mmCIF file of C-alpha atoms (C1' of nucleotides) in Angstrom:
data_model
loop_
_atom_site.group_PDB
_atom_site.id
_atom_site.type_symbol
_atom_site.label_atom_id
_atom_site.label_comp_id
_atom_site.label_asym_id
_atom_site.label_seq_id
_atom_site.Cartn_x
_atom_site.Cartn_y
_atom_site.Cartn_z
ATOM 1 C CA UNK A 1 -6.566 -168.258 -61.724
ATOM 2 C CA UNK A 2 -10.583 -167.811 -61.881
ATOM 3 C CA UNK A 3 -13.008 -170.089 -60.386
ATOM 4 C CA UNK A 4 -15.610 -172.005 -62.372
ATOM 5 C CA UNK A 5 -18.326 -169.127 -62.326
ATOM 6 C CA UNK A 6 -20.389 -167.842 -64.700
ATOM 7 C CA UNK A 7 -22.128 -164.767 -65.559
ATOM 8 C CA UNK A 8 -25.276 -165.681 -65.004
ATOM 9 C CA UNK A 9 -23.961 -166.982 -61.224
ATOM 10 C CA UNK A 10 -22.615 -163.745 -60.825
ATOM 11 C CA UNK A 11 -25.361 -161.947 -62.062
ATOM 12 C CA UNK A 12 -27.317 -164.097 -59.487
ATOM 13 C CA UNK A 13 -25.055 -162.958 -56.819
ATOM 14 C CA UNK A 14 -25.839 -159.047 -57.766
ATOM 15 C CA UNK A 15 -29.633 -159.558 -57.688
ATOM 16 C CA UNK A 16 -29.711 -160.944 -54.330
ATOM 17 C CA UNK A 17 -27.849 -158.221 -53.163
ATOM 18 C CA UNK A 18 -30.021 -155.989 -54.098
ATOM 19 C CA UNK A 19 -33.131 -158.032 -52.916
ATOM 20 C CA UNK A 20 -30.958 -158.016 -49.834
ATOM 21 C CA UNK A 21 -30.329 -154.390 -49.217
ATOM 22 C CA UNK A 22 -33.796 -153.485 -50.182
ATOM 23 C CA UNK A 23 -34.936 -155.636 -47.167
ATOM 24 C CA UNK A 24 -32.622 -153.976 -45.161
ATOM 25 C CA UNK A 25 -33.417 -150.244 -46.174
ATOM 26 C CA UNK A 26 -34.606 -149.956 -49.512
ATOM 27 C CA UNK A 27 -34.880 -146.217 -49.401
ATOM 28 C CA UNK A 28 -31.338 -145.741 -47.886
ATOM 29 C CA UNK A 29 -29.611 -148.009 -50.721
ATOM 30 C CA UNK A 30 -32.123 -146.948 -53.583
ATOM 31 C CA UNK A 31 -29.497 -146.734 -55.787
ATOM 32 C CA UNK A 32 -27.271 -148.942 -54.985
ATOM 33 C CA UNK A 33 -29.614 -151.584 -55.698
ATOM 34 C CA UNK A 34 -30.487 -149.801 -59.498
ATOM 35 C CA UNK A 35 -26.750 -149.795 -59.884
ATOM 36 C CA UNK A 36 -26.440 -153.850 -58.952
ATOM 37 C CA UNK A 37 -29.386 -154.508 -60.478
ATOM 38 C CA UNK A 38 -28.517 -153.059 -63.988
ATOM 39 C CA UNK A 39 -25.243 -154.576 -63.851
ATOM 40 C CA UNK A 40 -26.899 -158.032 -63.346
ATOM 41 C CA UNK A 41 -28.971 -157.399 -66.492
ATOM 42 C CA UNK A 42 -25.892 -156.697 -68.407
ATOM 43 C CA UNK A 43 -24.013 -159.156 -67.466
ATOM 44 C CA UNK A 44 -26.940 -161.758 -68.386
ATOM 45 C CA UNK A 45 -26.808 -160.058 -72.061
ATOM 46 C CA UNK A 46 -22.970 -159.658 -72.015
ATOM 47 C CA UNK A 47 -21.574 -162.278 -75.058
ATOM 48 C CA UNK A 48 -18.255 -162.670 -73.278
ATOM 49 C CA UNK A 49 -17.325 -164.735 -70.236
ATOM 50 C CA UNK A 50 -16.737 -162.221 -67.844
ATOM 51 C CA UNK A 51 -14.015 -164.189 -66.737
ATOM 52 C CA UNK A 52 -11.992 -162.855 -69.630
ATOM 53 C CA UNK A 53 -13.342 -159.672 -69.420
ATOM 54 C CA UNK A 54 -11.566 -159.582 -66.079
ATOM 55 C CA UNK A 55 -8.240 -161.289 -66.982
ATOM 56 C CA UNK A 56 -7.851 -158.433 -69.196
ATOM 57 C CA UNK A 57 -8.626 -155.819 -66.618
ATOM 58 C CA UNK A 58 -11.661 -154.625 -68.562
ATOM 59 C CA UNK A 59 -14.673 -155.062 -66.057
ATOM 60 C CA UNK A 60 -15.353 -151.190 -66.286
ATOM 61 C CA UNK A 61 -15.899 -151.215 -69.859
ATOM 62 C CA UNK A 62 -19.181 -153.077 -68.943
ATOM 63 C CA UNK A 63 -22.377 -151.183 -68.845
ATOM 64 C CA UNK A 64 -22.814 -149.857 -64.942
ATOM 65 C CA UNK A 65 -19.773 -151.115 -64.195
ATOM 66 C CA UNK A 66 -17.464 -148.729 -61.682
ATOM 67 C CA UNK A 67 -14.644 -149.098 -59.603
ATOM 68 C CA UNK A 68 -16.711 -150.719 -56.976
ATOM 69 C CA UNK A 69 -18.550 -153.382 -58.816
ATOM 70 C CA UNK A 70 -15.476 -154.200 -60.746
ATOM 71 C CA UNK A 71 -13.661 -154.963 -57.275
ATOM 72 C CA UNK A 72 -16.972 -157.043 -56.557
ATOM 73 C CA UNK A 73 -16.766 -159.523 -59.568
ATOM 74 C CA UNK A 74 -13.343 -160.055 -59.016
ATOM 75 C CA UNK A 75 -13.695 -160.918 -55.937
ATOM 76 C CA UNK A 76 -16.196 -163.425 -56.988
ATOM 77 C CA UNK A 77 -13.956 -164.984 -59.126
ATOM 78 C CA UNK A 78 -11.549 -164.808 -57.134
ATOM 79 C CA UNK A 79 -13.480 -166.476 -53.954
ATOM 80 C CA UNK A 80 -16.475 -167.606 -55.300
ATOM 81 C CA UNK A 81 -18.507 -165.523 -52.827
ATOM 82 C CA UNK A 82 -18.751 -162.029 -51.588
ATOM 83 C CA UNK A 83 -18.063 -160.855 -48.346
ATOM 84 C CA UNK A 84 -20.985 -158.037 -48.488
ATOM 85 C CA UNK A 85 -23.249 -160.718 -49.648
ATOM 86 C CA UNK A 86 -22.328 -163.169 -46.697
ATOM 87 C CA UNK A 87 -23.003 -160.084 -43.870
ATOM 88 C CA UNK A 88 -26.318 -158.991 -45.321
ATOM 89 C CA UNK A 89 -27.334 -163.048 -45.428
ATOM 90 C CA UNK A 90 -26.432 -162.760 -41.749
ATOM 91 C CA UNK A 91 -28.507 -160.006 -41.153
ATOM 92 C CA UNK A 92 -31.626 -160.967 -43.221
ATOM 93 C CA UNK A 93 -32.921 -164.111 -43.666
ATOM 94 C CA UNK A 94 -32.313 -164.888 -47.617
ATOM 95 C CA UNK A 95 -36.187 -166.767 -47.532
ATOM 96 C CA UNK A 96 -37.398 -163.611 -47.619
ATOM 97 C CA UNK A 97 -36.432 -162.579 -50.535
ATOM 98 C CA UNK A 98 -38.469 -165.055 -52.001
ATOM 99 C CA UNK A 99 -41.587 -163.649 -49.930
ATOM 100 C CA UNK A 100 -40.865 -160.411 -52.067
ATOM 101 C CA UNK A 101 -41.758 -162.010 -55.453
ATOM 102 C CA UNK A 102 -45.263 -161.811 -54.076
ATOM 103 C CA UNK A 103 -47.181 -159.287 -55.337
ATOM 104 C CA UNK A 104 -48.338 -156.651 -52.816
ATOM 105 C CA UNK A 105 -45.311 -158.007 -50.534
ATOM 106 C CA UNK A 106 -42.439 -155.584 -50.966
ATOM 107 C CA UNK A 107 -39.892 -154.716 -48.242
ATOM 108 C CA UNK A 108 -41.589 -153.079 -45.744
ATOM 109 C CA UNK A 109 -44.317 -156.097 -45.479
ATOM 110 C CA UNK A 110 -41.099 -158.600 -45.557
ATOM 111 C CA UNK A 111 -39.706 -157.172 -42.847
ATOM 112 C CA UNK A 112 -42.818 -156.276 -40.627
ATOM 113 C CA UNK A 113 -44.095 -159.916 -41.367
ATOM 114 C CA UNK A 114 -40.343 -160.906 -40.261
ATOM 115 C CA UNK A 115 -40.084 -159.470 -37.174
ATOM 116 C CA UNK A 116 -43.908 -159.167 -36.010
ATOM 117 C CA UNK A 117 -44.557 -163.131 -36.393
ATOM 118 C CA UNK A 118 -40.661 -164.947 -37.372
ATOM 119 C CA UNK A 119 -41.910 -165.481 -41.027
ATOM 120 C CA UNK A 120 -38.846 -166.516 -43.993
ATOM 121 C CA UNK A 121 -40.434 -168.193 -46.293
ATOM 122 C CA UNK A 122 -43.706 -168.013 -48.906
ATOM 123 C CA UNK A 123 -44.664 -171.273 -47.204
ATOM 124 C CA UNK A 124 -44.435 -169.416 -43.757
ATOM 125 C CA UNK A 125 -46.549 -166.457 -45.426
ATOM 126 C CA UNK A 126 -48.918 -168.599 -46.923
ATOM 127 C CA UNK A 127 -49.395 -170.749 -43.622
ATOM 128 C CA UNK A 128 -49.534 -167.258 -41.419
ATOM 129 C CA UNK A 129 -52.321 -165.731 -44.067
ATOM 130 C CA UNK A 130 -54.551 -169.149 -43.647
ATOM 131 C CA UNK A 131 -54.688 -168.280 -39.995
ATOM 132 C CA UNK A 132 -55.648 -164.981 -39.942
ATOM 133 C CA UNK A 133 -52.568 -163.769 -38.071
ATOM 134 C CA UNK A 134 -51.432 -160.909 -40.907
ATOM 135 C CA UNK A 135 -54.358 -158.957 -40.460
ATOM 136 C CA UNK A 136 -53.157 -158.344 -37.186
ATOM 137 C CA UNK A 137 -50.525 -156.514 -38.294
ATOM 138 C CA UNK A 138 -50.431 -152.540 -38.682
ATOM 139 C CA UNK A 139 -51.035 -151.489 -42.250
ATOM 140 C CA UNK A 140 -53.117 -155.156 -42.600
ATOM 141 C CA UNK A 141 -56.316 -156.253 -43.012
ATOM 142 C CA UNK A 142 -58.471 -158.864 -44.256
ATOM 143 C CA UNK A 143 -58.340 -157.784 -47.646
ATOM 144 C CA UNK A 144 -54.867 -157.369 -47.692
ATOM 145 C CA UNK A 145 -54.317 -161.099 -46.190
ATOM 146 C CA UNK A 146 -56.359 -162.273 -49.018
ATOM 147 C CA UNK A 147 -55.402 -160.531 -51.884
ATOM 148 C CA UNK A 148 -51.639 -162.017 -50.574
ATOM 149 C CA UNK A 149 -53.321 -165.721 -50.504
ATOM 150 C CA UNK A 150 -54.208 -164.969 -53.730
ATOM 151 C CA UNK A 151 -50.873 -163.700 -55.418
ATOM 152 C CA UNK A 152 -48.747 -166.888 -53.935
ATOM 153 C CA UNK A 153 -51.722 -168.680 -55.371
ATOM 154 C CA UNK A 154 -50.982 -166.560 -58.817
ATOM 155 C CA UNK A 155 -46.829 -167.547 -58.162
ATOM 156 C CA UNK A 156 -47.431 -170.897 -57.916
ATOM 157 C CA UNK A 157 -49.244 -170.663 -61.460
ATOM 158 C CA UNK A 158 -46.499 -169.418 -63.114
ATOM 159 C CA UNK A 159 -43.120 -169.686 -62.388
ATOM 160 C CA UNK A 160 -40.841 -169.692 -65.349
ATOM 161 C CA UNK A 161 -41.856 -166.891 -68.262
ATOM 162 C CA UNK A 162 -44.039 -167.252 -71.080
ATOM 163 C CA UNK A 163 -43.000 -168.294 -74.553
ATOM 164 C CA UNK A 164 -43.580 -164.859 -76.971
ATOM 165 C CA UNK A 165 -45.459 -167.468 -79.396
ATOM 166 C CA UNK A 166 -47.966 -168.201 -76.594
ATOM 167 C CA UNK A 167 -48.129 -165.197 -74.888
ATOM 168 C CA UNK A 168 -48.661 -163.672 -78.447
ATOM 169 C CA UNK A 169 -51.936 -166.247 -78.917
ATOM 170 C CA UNK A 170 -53.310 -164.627 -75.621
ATOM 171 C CA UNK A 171 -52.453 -161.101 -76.135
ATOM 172 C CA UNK A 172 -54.133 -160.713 -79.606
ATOM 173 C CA UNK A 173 -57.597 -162.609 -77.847
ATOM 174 C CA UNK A 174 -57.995 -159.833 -75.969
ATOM 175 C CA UNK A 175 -56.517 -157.212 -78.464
ATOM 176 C CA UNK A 176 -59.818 -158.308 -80.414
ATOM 177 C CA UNK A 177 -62.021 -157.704 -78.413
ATOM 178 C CA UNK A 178 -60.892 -154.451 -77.647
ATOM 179 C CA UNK A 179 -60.854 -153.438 -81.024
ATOM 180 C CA UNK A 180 -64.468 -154.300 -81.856
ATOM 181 C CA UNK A 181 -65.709 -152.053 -78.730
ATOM 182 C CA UNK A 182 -67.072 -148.522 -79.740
ATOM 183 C CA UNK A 183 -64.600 -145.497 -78.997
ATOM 184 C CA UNK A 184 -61.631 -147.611 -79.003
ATOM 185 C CA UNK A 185 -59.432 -145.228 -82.040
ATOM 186 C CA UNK A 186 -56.681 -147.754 -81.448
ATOM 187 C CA UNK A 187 -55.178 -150.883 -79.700
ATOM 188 C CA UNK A 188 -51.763 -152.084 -79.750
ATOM 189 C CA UNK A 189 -49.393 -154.684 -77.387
ATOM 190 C CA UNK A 190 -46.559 -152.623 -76.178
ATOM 191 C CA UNK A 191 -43.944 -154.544 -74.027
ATOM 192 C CA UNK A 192 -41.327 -157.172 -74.405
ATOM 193 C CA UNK A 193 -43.973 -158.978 -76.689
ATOM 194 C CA UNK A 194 -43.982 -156.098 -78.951
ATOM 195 C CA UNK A 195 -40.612 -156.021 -79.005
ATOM 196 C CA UNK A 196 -39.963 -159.444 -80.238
ATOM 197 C CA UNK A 197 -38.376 -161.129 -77.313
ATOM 198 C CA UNK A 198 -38.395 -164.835 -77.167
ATOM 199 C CA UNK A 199 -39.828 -164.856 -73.583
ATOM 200 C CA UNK A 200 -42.113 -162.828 -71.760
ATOM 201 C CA UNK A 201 -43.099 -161.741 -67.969
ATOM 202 C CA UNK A 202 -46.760 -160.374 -68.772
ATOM 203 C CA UNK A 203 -48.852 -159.067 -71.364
ATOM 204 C CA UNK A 204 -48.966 -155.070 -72.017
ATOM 205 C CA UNK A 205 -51.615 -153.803 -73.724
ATOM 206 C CA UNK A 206 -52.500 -150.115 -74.971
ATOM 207 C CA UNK A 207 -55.624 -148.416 -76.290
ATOM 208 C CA UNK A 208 -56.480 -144.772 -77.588
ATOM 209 C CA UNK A 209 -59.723 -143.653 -76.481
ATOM 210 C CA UNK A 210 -61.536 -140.214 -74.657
ATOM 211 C CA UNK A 211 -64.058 -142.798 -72.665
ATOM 212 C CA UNK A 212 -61.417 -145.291 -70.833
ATOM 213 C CA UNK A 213 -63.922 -146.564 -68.243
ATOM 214 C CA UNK A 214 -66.371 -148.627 -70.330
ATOM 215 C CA UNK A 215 -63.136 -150.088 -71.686
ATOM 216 C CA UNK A 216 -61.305 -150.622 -69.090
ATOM 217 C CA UNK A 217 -64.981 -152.520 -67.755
ATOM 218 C CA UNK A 218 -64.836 -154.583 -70.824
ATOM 219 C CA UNK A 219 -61.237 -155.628 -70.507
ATOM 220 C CA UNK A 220 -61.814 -157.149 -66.685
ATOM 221 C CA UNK A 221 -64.931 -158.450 -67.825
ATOM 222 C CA UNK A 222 -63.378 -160.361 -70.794
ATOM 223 C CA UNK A 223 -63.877 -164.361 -70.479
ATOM 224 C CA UNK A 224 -60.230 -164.792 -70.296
ATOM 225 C CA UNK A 225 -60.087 -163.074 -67.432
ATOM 226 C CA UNK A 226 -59.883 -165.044 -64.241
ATOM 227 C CA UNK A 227 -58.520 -162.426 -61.131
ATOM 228 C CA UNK A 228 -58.575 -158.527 -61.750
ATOM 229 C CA UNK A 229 -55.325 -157.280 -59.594
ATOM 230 C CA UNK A 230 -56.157 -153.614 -60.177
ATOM 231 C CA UNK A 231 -58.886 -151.456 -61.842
ATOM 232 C CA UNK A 232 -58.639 -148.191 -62.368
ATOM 233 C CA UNK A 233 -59.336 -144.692 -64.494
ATOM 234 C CA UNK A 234 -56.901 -145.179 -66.809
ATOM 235 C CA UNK A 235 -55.021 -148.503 -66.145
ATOM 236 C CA UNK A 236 -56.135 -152.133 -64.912
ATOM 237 C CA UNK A 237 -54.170 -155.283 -64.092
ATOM 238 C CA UNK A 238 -55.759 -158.517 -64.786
ATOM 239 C CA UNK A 239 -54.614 -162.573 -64.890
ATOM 240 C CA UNK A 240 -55.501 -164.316 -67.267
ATOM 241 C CA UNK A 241 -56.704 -168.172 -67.912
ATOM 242 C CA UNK A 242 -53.048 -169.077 -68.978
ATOM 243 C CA UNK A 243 -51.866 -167.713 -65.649
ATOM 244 C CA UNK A 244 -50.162 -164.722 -67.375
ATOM 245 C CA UNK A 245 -50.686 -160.977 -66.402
ATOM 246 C CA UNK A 246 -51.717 -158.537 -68.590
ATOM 247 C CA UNK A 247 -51.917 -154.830 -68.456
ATOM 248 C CA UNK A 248 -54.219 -151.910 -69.977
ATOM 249 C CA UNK A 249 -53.297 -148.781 -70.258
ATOM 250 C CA UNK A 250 -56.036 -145.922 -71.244
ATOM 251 C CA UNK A 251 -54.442 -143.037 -73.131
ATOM 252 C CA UNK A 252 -56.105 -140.235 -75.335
ATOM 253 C CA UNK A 253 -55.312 -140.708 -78.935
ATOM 254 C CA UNK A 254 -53.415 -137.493 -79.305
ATOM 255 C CA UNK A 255 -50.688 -138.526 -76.748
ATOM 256 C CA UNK A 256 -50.502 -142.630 -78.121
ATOM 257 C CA UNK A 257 -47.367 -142.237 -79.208
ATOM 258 C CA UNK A 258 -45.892 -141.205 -76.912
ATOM 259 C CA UNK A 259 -47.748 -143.544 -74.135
ATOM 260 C CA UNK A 260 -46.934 -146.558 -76.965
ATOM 261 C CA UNK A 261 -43.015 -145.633 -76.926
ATOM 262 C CA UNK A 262 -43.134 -145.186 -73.279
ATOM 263 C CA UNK A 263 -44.832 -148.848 -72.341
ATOM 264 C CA UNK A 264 -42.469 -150.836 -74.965
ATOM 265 C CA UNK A 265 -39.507 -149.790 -73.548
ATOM 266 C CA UNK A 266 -37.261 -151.505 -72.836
ATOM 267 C CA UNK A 267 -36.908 -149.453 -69.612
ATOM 268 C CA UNK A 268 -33.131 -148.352 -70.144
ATOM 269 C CA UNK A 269 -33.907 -147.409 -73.847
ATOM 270 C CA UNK A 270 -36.752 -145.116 -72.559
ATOM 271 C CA UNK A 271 -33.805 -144.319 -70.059
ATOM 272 C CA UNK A 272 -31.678 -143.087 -73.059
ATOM 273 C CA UNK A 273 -35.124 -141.307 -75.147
ATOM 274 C CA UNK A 274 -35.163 -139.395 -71.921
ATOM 275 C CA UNK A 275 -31.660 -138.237 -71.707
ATOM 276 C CA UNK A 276 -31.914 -136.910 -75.641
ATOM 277 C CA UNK A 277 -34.908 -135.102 -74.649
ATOM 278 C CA UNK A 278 -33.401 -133.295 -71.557
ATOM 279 C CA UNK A 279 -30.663 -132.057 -74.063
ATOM 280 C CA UNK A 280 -33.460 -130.518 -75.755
ATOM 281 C CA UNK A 281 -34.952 -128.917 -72.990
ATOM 282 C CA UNK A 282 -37.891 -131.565 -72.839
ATOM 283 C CA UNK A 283 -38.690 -134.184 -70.178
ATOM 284 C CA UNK A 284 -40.370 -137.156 -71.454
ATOM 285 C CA UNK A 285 -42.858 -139.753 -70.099
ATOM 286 C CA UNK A 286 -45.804 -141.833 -71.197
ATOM 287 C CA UNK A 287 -48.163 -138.621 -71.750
ATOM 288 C CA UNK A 288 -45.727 -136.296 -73.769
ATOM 289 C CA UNK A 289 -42.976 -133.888 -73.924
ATOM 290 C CA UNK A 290 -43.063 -131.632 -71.455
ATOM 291 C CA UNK A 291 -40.889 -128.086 -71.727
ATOM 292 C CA UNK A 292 -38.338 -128.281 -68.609
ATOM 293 C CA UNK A 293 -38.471 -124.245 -68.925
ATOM 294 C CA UNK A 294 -41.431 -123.891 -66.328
ATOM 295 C CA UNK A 295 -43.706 -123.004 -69.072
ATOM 296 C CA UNK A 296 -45.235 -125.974 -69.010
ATOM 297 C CA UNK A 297 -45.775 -126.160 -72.865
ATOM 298 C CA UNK A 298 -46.290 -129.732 -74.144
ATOM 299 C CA UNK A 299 -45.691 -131.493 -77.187
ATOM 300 C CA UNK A 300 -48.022 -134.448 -78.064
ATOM 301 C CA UNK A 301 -47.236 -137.145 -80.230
ATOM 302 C CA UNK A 302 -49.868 -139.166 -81.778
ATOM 303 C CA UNK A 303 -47.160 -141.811 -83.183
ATOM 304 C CA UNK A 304 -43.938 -143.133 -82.176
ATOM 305 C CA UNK A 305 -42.698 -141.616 -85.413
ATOM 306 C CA UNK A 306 -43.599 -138.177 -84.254
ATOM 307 C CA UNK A 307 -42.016 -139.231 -80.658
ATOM 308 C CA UNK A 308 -38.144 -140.183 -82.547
ATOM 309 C CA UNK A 309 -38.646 -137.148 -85.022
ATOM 310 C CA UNK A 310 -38.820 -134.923 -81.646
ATOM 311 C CA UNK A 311 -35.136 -136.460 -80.554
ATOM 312 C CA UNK A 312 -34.169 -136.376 -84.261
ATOM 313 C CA UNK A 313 -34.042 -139.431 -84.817
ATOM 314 C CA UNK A 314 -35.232 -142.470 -87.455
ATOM 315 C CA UNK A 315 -37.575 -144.612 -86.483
ATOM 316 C CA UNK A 316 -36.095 -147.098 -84.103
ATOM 317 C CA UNK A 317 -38.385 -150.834 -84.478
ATOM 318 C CA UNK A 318 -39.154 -152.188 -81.130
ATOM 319 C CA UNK A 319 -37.397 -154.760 -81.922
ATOM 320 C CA UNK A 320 -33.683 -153.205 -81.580
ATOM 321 C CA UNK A 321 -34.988 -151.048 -78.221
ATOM 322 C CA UNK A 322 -32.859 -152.608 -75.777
ATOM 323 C CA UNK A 323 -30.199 -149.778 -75.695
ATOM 324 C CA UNK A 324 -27.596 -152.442 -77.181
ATOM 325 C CA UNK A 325 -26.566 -149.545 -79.699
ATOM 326 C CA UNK A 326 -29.446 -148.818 -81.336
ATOM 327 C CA UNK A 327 -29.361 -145.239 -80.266
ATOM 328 C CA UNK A 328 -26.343 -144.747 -81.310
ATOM 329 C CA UNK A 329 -26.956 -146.073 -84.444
ATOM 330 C CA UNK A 330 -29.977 -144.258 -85.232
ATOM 331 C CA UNK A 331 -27.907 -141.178 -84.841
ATOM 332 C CA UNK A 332 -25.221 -142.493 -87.247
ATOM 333 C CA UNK A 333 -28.229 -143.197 -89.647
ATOM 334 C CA UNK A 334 -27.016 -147.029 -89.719
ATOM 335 C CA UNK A 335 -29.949 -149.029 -88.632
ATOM 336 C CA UNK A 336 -29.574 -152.260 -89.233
ATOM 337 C CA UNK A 337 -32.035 -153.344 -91.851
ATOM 338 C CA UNK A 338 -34.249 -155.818 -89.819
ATOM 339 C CA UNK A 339 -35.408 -159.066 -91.357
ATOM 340 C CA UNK A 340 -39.104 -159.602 -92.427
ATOM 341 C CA UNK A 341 -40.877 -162.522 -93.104
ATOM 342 C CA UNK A 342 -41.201 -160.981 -96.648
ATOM 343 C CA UNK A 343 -38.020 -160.820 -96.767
ATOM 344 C CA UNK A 344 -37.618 -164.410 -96.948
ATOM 345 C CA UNK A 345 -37.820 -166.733 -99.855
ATOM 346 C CA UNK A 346 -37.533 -170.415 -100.424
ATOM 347 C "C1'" DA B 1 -20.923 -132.365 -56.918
ATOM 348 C "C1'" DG B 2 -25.272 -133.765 -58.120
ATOM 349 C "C1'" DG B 3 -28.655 -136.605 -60.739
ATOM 350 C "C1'" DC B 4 -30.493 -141.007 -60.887
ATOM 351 C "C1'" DA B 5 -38.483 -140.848 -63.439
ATOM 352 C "C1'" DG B 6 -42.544 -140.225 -62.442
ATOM 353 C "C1'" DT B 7 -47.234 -141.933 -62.106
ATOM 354 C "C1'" DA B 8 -51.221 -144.928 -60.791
ATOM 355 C "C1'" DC B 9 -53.723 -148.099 -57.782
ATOM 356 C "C1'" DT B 10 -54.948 -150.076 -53.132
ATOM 357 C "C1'" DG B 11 -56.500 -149.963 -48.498
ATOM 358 C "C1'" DC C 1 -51.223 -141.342 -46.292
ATOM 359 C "C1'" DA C 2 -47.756 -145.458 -46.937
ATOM 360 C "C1'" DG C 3 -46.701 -149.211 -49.638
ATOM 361 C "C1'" DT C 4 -46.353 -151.343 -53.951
ATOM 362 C "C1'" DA C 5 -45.797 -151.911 -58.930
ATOM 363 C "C1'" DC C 6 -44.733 -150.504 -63.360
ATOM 364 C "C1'" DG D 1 -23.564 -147.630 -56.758
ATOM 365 C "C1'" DC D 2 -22.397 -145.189 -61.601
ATOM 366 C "C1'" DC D 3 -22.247 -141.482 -64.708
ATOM 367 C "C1'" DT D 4 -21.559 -136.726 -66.565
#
DNA sequence: AGGCAGTACTG
DNA sequence: CAGTAC
DNA sequence: GCCT
């Protein structure tokens, strides 16, 4: 019979091994570690012990799920570990895949701080960073040891996710502001936040304007604003006071729909938006539809509305974009009626 | 067999 | 340009 | 790695 191991422990399992491989050779395994990864994500969404799943010999009817990573679960359930997982822990010190939840630290850095000066842990980084020693390195320099004293700073500040309710308190402080500055046509939140999740990793914010660089001044200027990660023409990065991150992006109010769609995601319902506009002969990212002809003739869409009328579809609420059948159910016309707060009486 | 996204910011 | 992040 |  199966071990004692749940999904989430098994989801665990794939996400290291992706961290794992992407030490080892991120661009040589670059989809192998999509392909774990997404299955980890399903399986932390999946309403059924996997366990049963398996004992029915139905692994491959879960999302991502192939011959391969079906042999893997079972396995895990069957030994409580993976062989894979135990070579690649040989190989690469598993510390360091904490040192890749700092920002600016992916795999390359890991492994060059790794090898160059023996470092396997964030403590190690931080320690090696206080000294001076990583702007030694090649690809390093001062302000690149800094800004990484910084971000484990920034980790330390905020480890678990933020509550929507919270998160929602901060987002709309800064929405405000942004909506009272001249030649801003529009500002929404986008994100997880937008769509209604009950926790969140950062704040994404959008605006509709033709002069994005007083705006995007403004917006790292704001008082809530403690660290700016990343300015730029038409997107900036910033922390804010309750240790969140937020992001800005800058689009022209003729393509906000498009660019609003695009940042609330979630990423494997944009995944599925961009396979229905392929079949139409359209690629599709934040700035519009593009013609895959060679023309290059675009269509812009000002609102979402105009972005789901393009695929043919209703309107899909954020809330039900998490490619859990709402696609499917869009197409069938059968939308679930969501409930409103109006909705609701005494 | 071939696709799997593509763009923006930093140093 | 490489590396990183979204 | 999985999917078409």
């Amino acid at each position: 019979m199966f071990r004692m191991i749940s999904n989430r422990q098994i989801a665990d399992a794939f996400d290291l091994l992706a961290d794992l491989l992407r030490l080892k050779d991120a661009e040589g395994y670059r989809f192998e570690i999509i392909a774990y990864q997404r299955v980890a994500e399903a399986l932390r969404e999946l309403p059924r012990d996997v366990r049963a799943l398996a004992a029915e010999g139905r692994l491959q009817e879960i999302d991502g799920v192939g011959k391969a990573i079906a042999a893997k679960i079972l396995e895990l359930l069957e030994h409580g570990t993976l062989r894979l997982l135990e070579e690649l822990k040989a190989e690469v010190p598993q510390g360091l895949v904490d040192v890749l939840r700092v920002n600016g630290v992916g795999p390359k850095r890991a492994m060059l701080f790794y090898q160059q000066l023996g470092i396997t842990s964030v403590a190690e980084l931080e320690a090696a960073a206080r000294e001076g020693k990583l702007r030694t390195l090649p690809g390093m320099g001062a302000k690149s040891e800094q800004k990484i004293l910084e971000s484990i700073a920034a980790l330390a500040r905020r480890t678990t996710r933020a509550r929507a309710d919270i998160a929602l308190q901060a987002a709309e402080r800064i929405l405000r502001a942004l909506q009272a500055l001249p030649n801003v046509l529009r500002a929404e939140i986008a994100g997880s936040l937008r769509r209604g999740r009950a926790t969140i990793g950062d704040i994404d914010l959008l605006v509709a304007t033709h002069t994005p660089a007083p705006i995007m001044d403004a917006f790292v200027n704001h008082p809530d604003v403690v660290r700016v990660l990343a300015q730029g023409e038409t997107k900036s990065s910033v922390e804010l006071l309750s240790g969140l991150q937020c992001d800005l992006r800058a689009v022209p109010p003729e393509r906000f729909g498009t660019a609003l769609s695009y940042f609330t995601g979630s990423q494997a319902h944009n995944i599925r938006l961009r396979e229905l506009a392929l079949q139409r002969g359209l690629s599709l990212n934040e700035w519009a539809f593009t013609a895959t002809d060679g023309s290059g003739r675009e269509i812009l869409c000002a609102s979402e509305e105009e972005v789901y009328a393009q695929l043919d579809l209703p309107y899909i609420p954020p809330e039900l974009r998490e490619d859990r059948g709402e696609i499917e159910a869009a197409q069938a016309n059968a939308l679930p009626n969501l409930i409103e707060i109006s909705h609701i009486r005494a």
